[in-house]
Coordinates of C-alpha atoms in Angstrom, one line a residue:
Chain A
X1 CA 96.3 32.8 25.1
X2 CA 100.0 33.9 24.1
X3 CA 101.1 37.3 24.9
X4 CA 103.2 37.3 21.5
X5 CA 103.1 40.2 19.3
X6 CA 102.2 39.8 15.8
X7 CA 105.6 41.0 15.1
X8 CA 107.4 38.6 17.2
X9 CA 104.9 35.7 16.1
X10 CA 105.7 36.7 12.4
X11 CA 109.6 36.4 12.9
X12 CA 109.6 33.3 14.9
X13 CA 107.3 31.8 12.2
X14 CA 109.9 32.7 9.4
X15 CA 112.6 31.6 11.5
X16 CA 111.4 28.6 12.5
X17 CA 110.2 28.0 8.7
X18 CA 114.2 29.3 8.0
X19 CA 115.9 26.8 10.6
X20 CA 113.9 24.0 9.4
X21 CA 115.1 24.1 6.3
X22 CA 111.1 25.0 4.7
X23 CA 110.4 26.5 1.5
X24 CA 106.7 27.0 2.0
X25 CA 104.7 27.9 -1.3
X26 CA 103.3 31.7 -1.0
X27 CA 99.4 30.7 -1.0
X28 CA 99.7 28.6 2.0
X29 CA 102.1 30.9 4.2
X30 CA 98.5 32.5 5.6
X31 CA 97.1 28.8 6.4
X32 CA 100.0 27.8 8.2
X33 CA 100.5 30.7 10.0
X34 CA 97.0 30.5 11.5
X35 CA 97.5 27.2 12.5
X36 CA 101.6 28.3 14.2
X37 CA 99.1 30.9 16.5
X38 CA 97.0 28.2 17.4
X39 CA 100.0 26.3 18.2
X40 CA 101.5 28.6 20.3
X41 CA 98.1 28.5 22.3
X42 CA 98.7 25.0 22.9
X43 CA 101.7 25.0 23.9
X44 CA 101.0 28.0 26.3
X45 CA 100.2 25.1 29.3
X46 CA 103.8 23.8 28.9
X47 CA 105.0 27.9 30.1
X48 CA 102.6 27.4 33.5
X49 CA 105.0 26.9 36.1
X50 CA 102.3 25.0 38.2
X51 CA 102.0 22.3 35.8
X52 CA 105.4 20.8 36.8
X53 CA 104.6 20.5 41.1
X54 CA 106.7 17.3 41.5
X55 CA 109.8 19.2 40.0
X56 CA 112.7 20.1 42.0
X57 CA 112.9 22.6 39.7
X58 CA 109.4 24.6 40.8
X59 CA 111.8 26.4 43.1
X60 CA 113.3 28.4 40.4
X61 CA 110.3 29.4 39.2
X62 CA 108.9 30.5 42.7
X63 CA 111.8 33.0 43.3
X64 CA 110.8 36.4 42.3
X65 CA 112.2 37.9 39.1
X66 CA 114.9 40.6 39.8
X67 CA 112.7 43.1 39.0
X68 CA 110.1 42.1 41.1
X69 CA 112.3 41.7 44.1
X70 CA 113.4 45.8 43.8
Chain B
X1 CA 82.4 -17.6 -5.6
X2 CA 80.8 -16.5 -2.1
X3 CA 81.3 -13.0 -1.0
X4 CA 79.7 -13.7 2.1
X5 CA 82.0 -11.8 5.0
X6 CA 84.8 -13.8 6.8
X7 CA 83.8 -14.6 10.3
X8 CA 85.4 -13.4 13.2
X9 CA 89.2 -14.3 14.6
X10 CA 87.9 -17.2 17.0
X11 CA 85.0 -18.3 15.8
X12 CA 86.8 -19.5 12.5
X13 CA 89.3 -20.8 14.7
X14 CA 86.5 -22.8 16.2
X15 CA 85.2 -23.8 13.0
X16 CA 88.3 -25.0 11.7
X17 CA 89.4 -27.1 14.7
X18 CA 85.7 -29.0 14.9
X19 CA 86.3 -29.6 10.7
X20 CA 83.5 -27.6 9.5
X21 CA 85.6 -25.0 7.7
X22 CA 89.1 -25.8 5.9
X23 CA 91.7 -22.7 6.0
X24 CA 91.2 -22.7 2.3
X25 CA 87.9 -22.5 2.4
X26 CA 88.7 -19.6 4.4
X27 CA 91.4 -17.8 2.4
X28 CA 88.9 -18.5 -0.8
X29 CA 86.2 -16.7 1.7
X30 CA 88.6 -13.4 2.3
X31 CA 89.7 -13.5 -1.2
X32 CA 86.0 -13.4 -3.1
X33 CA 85.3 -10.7 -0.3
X34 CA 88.1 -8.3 -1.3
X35 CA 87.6 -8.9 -5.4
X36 CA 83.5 -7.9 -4.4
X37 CA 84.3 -4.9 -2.1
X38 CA 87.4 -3.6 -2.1
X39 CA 86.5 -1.9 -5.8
X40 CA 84.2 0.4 -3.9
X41 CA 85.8 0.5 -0.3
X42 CA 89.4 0.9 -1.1
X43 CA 91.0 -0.9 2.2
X44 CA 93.7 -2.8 0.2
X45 CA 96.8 -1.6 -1.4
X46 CA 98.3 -4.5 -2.0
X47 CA 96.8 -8.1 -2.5
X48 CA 98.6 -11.5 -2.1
X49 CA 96.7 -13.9 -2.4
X50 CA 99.6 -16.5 -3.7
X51 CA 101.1 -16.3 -0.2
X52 CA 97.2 -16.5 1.4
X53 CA 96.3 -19.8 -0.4
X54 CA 99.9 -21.3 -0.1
X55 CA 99.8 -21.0 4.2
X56 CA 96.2 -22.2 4.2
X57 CA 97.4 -25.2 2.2
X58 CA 99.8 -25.9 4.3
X59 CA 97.6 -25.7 7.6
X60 CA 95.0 -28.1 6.3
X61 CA 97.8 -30.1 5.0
X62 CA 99.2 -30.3 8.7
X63 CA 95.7 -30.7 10.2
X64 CA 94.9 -33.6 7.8
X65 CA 98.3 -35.7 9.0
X66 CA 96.7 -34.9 12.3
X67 CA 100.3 -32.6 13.2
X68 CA 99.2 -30.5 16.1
X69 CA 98.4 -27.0 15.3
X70 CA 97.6 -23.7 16.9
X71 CA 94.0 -22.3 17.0
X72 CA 95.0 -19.3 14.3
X73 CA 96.5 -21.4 11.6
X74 CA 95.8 -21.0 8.6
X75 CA 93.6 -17.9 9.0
X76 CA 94.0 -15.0 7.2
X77 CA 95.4 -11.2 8.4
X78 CA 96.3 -8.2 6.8
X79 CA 98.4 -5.4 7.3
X80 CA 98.6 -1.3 7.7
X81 CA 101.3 -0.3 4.8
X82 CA 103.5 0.7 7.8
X83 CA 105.0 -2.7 8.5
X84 CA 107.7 -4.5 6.6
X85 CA 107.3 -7.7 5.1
X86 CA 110.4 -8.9 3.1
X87 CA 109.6 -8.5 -0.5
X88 CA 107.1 -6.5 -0.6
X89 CA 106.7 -2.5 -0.9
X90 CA 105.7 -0.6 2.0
X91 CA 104.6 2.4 0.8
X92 CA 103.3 4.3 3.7
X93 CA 100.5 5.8 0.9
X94 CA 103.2 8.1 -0.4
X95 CA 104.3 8.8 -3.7
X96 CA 107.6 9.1 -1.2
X97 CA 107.8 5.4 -1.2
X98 CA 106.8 3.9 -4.2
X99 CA 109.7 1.6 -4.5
X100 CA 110.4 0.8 -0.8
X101 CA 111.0 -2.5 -1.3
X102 CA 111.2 -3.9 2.3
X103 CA 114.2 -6.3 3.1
X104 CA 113.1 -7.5 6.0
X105 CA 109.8 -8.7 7.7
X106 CA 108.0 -7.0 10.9
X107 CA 107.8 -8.7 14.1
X108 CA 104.3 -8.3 14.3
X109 CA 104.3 -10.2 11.0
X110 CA 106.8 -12.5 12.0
X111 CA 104.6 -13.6 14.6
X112 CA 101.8 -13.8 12.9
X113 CA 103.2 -16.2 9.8
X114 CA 104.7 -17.6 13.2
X115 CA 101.9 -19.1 14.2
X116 CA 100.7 -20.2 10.8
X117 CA 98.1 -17.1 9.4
X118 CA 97.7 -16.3 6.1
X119 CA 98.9 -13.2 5.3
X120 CA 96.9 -11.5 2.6
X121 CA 98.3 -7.9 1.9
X122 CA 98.8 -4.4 2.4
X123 CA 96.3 -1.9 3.9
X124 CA 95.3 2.0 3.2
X125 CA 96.4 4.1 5.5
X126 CA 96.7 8.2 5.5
X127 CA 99.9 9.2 4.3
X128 CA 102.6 8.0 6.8
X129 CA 99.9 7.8 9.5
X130 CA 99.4 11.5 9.4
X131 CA 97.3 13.7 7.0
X132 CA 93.8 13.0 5.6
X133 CA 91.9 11.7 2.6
X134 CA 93.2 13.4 0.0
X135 CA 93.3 13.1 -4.2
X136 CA 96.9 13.7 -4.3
X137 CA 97.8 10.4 -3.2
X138 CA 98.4 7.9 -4.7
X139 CA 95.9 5.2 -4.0
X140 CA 92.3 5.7 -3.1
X141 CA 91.1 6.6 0.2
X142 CA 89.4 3.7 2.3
X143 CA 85.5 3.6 2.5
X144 CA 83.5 3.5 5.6
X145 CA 81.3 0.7 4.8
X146 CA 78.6 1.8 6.8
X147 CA 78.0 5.1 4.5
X148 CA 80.7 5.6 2.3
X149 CA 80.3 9.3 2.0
X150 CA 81.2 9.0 5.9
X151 CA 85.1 8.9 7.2
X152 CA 86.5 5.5 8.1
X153 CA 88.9 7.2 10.6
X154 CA 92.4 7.3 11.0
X155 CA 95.5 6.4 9.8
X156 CA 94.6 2.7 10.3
X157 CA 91.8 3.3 7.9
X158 CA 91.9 0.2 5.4
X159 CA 92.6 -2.4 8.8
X160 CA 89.2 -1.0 10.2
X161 CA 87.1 -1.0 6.4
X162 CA 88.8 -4.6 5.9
X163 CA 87.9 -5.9 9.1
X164 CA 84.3 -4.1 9.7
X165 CA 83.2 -5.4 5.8
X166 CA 84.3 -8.6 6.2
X167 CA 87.0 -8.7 4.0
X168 CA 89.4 -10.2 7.1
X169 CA 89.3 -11.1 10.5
X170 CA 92.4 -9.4 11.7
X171 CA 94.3 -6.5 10.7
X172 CA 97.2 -4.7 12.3
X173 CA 97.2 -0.9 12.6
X174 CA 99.0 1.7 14.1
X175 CA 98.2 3.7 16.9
X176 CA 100.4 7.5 17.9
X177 CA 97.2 9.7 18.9
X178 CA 94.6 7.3 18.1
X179 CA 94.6 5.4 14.7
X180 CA 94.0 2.3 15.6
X181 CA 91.0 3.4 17.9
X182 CA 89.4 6.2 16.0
X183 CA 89.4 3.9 12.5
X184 CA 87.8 0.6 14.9
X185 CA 85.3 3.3 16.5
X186 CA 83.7 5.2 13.4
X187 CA 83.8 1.9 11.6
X188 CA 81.8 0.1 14.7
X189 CA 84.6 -2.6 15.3
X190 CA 87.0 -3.7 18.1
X191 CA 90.1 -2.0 18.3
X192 CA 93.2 -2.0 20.9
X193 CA 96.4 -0.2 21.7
X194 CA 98.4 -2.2 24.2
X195 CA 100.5 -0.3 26.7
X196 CA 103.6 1.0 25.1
X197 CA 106.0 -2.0 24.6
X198 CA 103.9 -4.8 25.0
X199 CA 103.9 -5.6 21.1
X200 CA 107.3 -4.8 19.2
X201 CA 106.9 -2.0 16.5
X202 CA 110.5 -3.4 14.6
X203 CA 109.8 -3.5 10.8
X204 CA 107.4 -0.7 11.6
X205 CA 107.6 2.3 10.1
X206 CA 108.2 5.4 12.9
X207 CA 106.0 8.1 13.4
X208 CA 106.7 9.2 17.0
X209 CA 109.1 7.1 18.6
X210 CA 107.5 7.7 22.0
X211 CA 103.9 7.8 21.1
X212 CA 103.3 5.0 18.2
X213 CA 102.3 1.6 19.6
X214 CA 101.4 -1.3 17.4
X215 CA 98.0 -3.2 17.5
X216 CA 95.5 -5.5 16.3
X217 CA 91.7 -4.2 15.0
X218 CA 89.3 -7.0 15.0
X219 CA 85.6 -8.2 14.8
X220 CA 85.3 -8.6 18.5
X221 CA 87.1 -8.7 21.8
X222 CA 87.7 -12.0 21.7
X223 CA 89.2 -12.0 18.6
X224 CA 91.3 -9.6 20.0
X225 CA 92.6 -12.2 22.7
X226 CA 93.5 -14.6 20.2
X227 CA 95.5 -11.9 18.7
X228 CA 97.0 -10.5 21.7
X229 CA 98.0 -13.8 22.5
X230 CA 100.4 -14.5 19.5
X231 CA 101.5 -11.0 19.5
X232 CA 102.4 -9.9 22.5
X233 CA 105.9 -10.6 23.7
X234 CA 109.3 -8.7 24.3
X235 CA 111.4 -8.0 21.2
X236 CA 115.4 -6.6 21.9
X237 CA 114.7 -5.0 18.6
X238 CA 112.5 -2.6 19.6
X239 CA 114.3 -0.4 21.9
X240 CA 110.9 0.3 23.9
X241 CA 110.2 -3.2 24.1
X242 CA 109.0 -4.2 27.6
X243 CA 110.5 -8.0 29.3
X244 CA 107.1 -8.6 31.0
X245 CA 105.5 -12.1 30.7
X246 CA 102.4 -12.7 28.6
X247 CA 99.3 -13.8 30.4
X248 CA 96.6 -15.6 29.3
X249 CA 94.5 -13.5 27.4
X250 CA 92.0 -16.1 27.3
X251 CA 91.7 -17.4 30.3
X252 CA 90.6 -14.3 31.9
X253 CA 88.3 -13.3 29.1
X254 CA 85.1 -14.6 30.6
X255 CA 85.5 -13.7 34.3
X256 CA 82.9 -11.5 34.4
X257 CA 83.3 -7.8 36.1
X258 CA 81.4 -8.3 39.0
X259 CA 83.3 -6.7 41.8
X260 CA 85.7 -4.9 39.6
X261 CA 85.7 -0.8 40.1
X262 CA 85.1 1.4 37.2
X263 CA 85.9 5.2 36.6
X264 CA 83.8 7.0 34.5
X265 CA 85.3 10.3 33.3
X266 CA 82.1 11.5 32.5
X267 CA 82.6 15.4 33.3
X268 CA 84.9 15.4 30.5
X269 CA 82.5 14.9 27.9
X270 CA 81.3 18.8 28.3
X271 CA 85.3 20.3 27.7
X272 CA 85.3 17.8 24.9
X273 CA 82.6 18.6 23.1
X274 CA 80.6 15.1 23.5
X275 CA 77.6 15.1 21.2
X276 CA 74.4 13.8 22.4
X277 CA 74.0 10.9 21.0
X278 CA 77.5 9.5 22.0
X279 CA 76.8 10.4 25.6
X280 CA 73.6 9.1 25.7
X281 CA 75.7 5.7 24.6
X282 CA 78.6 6.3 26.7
X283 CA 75.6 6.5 29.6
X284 CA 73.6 3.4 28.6
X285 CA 77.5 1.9 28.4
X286 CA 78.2 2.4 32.0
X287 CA 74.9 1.4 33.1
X288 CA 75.2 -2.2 31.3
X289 CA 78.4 -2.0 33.2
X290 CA 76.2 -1.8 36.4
X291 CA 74.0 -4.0 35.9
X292 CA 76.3 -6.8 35.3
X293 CA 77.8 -6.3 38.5
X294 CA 80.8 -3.5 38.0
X295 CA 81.1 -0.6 40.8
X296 CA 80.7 2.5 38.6
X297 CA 81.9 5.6 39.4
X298 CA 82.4 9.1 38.2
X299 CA 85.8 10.5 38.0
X300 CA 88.3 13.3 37.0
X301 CA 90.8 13.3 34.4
X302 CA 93.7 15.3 33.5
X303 CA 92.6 18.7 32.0
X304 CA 92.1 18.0 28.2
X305 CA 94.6 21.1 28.1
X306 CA 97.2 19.6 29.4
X307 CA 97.0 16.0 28.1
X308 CA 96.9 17.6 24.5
X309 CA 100.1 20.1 25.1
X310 CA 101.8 17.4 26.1
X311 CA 100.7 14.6 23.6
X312 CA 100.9 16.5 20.2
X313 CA 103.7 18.6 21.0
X314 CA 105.6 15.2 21.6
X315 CA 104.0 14.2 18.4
X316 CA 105.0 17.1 16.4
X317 CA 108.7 17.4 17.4
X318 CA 109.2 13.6 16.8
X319 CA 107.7 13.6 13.8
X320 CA 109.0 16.5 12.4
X321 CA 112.3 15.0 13.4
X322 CA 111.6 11.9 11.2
X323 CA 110.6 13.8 8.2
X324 CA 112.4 17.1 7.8
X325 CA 115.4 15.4 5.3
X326 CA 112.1 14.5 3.5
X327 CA 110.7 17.6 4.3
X328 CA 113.8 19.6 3.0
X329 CA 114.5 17.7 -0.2
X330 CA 111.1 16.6 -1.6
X331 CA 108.4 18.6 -0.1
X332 CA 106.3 18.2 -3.3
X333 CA 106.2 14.4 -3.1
X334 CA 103.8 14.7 0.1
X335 CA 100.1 15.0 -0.2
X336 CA 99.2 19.0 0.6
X337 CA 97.3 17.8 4.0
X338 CA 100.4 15.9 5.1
X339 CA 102.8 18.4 4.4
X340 CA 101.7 21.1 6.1
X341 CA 100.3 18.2 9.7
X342 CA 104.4 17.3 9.5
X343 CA 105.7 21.1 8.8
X344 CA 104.3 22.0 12.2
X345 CA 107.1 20.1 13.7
X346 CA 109.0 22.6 12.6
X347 CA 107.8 25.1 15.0
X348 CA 108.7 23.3 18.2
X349 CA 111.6 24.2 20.4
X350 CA 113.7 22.2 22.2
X351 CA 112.1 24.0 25.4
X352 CA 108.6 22.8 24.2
X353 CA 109.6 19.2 23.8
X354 CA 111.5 19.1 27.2
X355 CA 108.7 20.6 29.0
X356 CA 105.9 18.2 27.1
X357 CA 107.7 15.2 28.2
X358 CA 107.9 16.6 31.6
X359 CA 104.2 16.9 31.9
X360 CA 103.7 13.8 30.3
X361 CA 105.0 12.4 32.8
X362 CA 103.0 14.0 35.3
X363 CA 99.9 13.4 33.6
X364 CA 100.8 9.8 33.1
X365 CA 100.8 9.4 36.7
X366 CA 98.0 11.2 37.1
X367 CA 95.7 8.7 35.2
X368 CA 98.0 6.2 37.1
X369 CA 96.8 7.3 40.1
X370 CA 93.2 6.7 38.7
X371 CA 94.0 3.4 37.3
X372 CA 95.9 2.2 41.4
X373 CA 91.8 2.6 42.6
X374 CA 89.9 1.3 39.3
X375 CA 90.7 -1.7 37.2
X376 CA 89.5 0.1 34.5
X377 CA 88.1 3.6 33.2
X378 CA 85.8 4.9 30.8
X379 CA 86.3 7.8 28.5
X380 CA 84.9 9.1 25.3
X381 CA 86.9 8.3 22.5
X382 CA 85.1 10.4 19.9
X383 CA 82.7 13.1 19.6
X384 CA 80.3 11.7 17.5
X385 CA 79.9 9.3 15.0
X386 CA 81.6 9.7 11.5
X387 CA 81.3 12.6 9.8
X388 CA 81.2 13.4 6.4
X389 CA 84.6 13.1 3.8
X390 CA 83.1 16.1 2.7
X391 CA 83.4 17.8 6.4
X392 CA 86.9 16.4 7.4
X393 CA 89.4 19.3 9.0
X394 CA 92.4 19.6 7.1
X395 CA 94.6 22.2 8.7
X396 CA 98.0 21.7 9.9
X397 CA 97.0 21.9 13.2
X398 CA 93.7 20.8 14.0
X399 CA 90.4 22.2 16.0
X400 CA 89.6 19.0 16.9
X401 CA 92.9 16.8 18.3
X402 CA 91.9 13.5 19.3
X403 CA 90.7 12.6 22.3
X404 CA 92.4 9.3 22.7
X405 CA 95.9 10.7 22.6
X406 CA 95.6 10.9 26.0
X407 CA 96.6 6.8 26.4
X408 CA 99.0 7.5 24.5
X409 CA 100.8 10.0 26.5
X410 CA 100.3 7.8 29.2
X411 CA 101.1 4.1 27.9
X412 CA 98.2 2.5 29.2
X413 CA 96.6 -0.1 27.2
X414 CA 93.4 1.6 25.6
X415 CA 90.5 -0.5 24.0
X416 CA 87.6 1.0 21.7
X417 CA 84.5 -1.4 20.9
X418 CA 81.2 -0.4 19.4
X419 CA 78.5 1.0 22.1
X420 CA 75.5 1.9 20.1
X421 CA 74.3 3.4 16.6
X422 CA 73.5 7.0 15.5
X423 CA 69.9 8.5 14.0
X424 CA 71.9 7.8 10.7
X425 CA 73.1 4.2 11.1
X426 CA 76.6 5.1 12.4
X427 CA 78.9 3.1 15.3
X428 CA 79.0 5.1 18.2
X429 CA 81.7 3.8 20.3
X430 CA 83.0 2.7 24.2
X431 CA 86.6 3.0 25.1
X432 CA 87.8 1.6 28.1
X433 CA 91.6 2.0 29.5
X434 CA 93.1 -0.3 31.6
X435 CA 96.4 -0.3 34.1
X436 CA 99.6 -0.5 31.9
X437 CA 100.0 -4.6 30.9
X438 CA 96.9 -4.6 32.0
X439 CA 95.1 -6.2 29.0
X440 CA 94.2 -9.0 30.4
X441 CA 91.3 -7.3 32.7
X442 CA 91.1 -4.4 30.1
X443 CA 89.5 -6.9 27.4
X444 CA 87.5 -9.4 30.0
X445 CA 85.5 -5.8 31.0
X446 CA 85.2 -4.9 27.3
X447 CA 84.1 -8.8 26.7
X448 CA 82.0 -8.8 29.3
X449 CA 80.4 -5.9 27.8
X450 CA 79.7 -6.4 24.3
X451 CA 78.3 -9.5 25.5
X452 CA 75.7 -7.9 27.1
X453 CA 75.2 -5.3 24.8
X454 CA 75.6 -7.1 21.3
X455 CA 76.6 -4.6 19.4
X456 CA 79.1 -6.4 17.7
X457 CA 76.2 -8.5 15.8
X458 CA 75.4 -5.5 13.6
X459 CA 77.2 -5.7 10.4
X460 CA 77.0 -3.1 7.4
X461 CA 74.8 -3.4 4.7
X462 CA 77.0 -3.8 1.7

């Protein structure tokens, strides 16, 4: 599941409507937004740093944030 | 005028070479079909039956001054509303395209005319190979002619209601997350997705430059040699084209599969929701398999997870990158159902797509890795048989992806054929996937198979 919250879900929406050049109709904003959350749960694999083991770039990932590390 | 149903790919090539069956004859055949049908099952778009009778003509013209001529000659084919053919529309089903004249002709269809078939129009599809049945179109919907109140599957609806009625023997589709598989499997016929680049997609029109693969949907596997056989081949203008040499699709066909190794991804069927009925056919599929001499095994794929974050996100971002001019300037001219499928493009990042294709590419050599110990595996390619028009999803984003977009993450050659019947009379269906340009062994297992099984004799009571 995302850890979005559903204010930060609501202006990624708009802005990703916004960027794509989008005018959605007012009655289907709710229907589309539904389906943006279940996106966003799909896409939640590609954020799993363990889904990319034959990347150089795993390292990064392995390295403790900063705030970890204090 | 008969409106008995065309027979398959080779056997009217067999019938025409031992001179019980002009190409005429034929054409006349296909032609009667469509006028009978095609008023209640909606695969066609577009007719031409000037050009069908004028290539037929000139087949049995060249057969009667005894001029060598290839086994398809004369025969006829259709096409998915996708591909070009020089004069002709190709409208994608979109009020979008009305009046896209095409300039130029596919190479699929080049090939084809190549080798002397009769080309005989322009199939239904859903909208630009996305969306769903929907009244906002602007032609009608194809029919599953097994119960029409019952999807025919999708995009490559009207190739699989043209072919499974009888209307043709071949039709091309399209295939970016199943299309050409899911249409061939509700509608109980034979349908294949090469491995990315074996057939050219130029004169096709784009969906997902690296997901869409073109490919043949026919009465049986054999028919779907013959086909193979004139369409494969490498094409410059296709810039995923792949320069590897054509086998022969035929010669292979009836080797049999004892010996050969088979995966059976049979633990998948609970995370994807298998109905009983399919399993029990999916079961009775592999066991056929065993009988006839095949080493069957169990085996894990790729978490459906994964394989679907990585296929649709692809999908969506490529899509959404051929549409949003479209999407920006004439939003209205879409069907509702496609607009909103090709709007979620718009919510993926550049981050999302980057990372997709990176686990693509893991996960494509992760079935890889499968496909180095088995010559071939088994996997469910739908749920259950078709459901109702009436029950069809139509949110942006489904519930229920498609299973088979997993081959098409992957590349490898994918093949669907009919593997029983439901309580109600529906296909239930087998797919097999094979080692990329591996289509040779991919359709002698799937051969070998129906065979056995004879499935394939069932046709639809219309």
């Amino acid at each position: 599941m995302t850890d979005y919250t559903e204010a930060e879900i609501d202006a990624d929406f708009e802005s990703a409507l916004r960027r794509g050049g989008i005018r959605l109709a007012p009655e289907r904003r709710s229907v589309l937004r539904e389906s943006y959350v279940r996106y966003l749960d799909m896409v939640s694999v590609l954020d799993d740093a363990q889904s990319y083991t034959d990347e150089p770039a795993l390292t990064l990932h392995l390295l403790p944030t900063p705030e970890a590390a204090r | 005028m008969s409106t008995r149903p065309v027979p398959g790919l080779a056997e009217a090539a067999r019938e025409i070479a031992a001179g019980h069956l002009s190409a005429s004859e034929l054409v006349e055949t296909s032609i009667a079909r469509i006028a009978a049908l095609d008023p209640a099952l909606h695969a066609f778009i577009e007719v031409t039956p000037d050009r069908a009778r004028a290539a037929a003509a000139k087949a049995d013209a060249a057969r009667q001054s005894g001029q060598s001529t290839g086994g398809l000659n004369g025969i006829p084919y259709a096409l998915k509303d996708l591909y070009d053919v020089a004069g002709l529309r190709t409208t994608c089903h979109s009020r979008l395209l009305l009046q896209n004249m095409a300039d130029s002709t596919s190479s699929a269809a080049e090939r084809l005319d190549g080798a002397g078939m009769a080309f005989l129009g322009k199939l239904s599809t859903h909208e630009f190979a996305t969306g769903t049945p929907s009244p906002e179109l602007p032609f009608p919907n194809a029919r599953n002619p097994w119960n029409t109140a019952h999807f025919a599957g999708g995009s490559s609806s009207g190739s699989a209601v043209a072919v499974a009625s009888g209307m043709i023997p071949l039709a091309m589709g399209t295939d970016t997350g199943g299309s050409i598989r899911l249409p061939a499997a509700y509608c109980g016929i034979v349908g294949l997705k090469p491995t990315y680049g074996r057939l050219s997609r130029h004169g096709v029109v784009p969906l997902s430059f690296s997901m869409d693969h073109a490919g043949p949907l026919t009465r049986t596997v054999e028919d779907c040699a013959y086909a193979m056989q004139v369409l494969a081949g490498y094409d410059p203008r296709d810039p995923g084209s792949a320069d590897q040499l054509v086998p022969d699709y035929l010669a292979e066909l009836p080797l049999g599969v004892k010996g050969l190794r088979i995966g059976y991804a049979r633990d998948f069927h609970a995370e994807a929701g298998i109905g009983a009925e399919q399993e029990a056919a999916l079961d009775a599929a592999a066991d056929v398999l065993r009988e006839l001499g095949a080493d069957v095994e169990e085996v894990t794929l790729p978490s459906r997870a994964r394989f679907d974050a990585a296929g649709w996100t692809v999908i969506h971002g490529e899509w959404f990158a051929v549409h949003q001019r479209d999407l920006r300037h004439r939003l209205d001219q879409y069907a509702t159902p496609t607009r909103e499928r090709l709007i979620m493009g718009a919510f993926v990042t550049g981050p999302d797509y980057v990372r997709a294709q990176r686990l693509r590419r893991i996960v494509m050599h992760e079935v890889d890795a499968l496909l180095q110990r088995y010559d071939a595996l088994i996997v469910a390619p739908i749920t259950g048989p078709a459901p109702l028009v009436a029950d069809i999803e139509d949110t942006p984003l489904r519930r229920d992806m498609p299973l088979t977009v997993l081959f098409n993450a992957t590349g490898h050659p994918a093949i669907t054929l009919p593997c029983g019947f439901s309580a109600d009379g529906l296909p239930l269906s087998l797919q097999l996937a094979g080692g990329w340009f591996g289509e040779a062994r991919l359709m002698r297992i799937a051969h070998a198979y129906e065979q056995a099984a004879g499935w394939h004799t069932r046709r639809p009571a219309i």
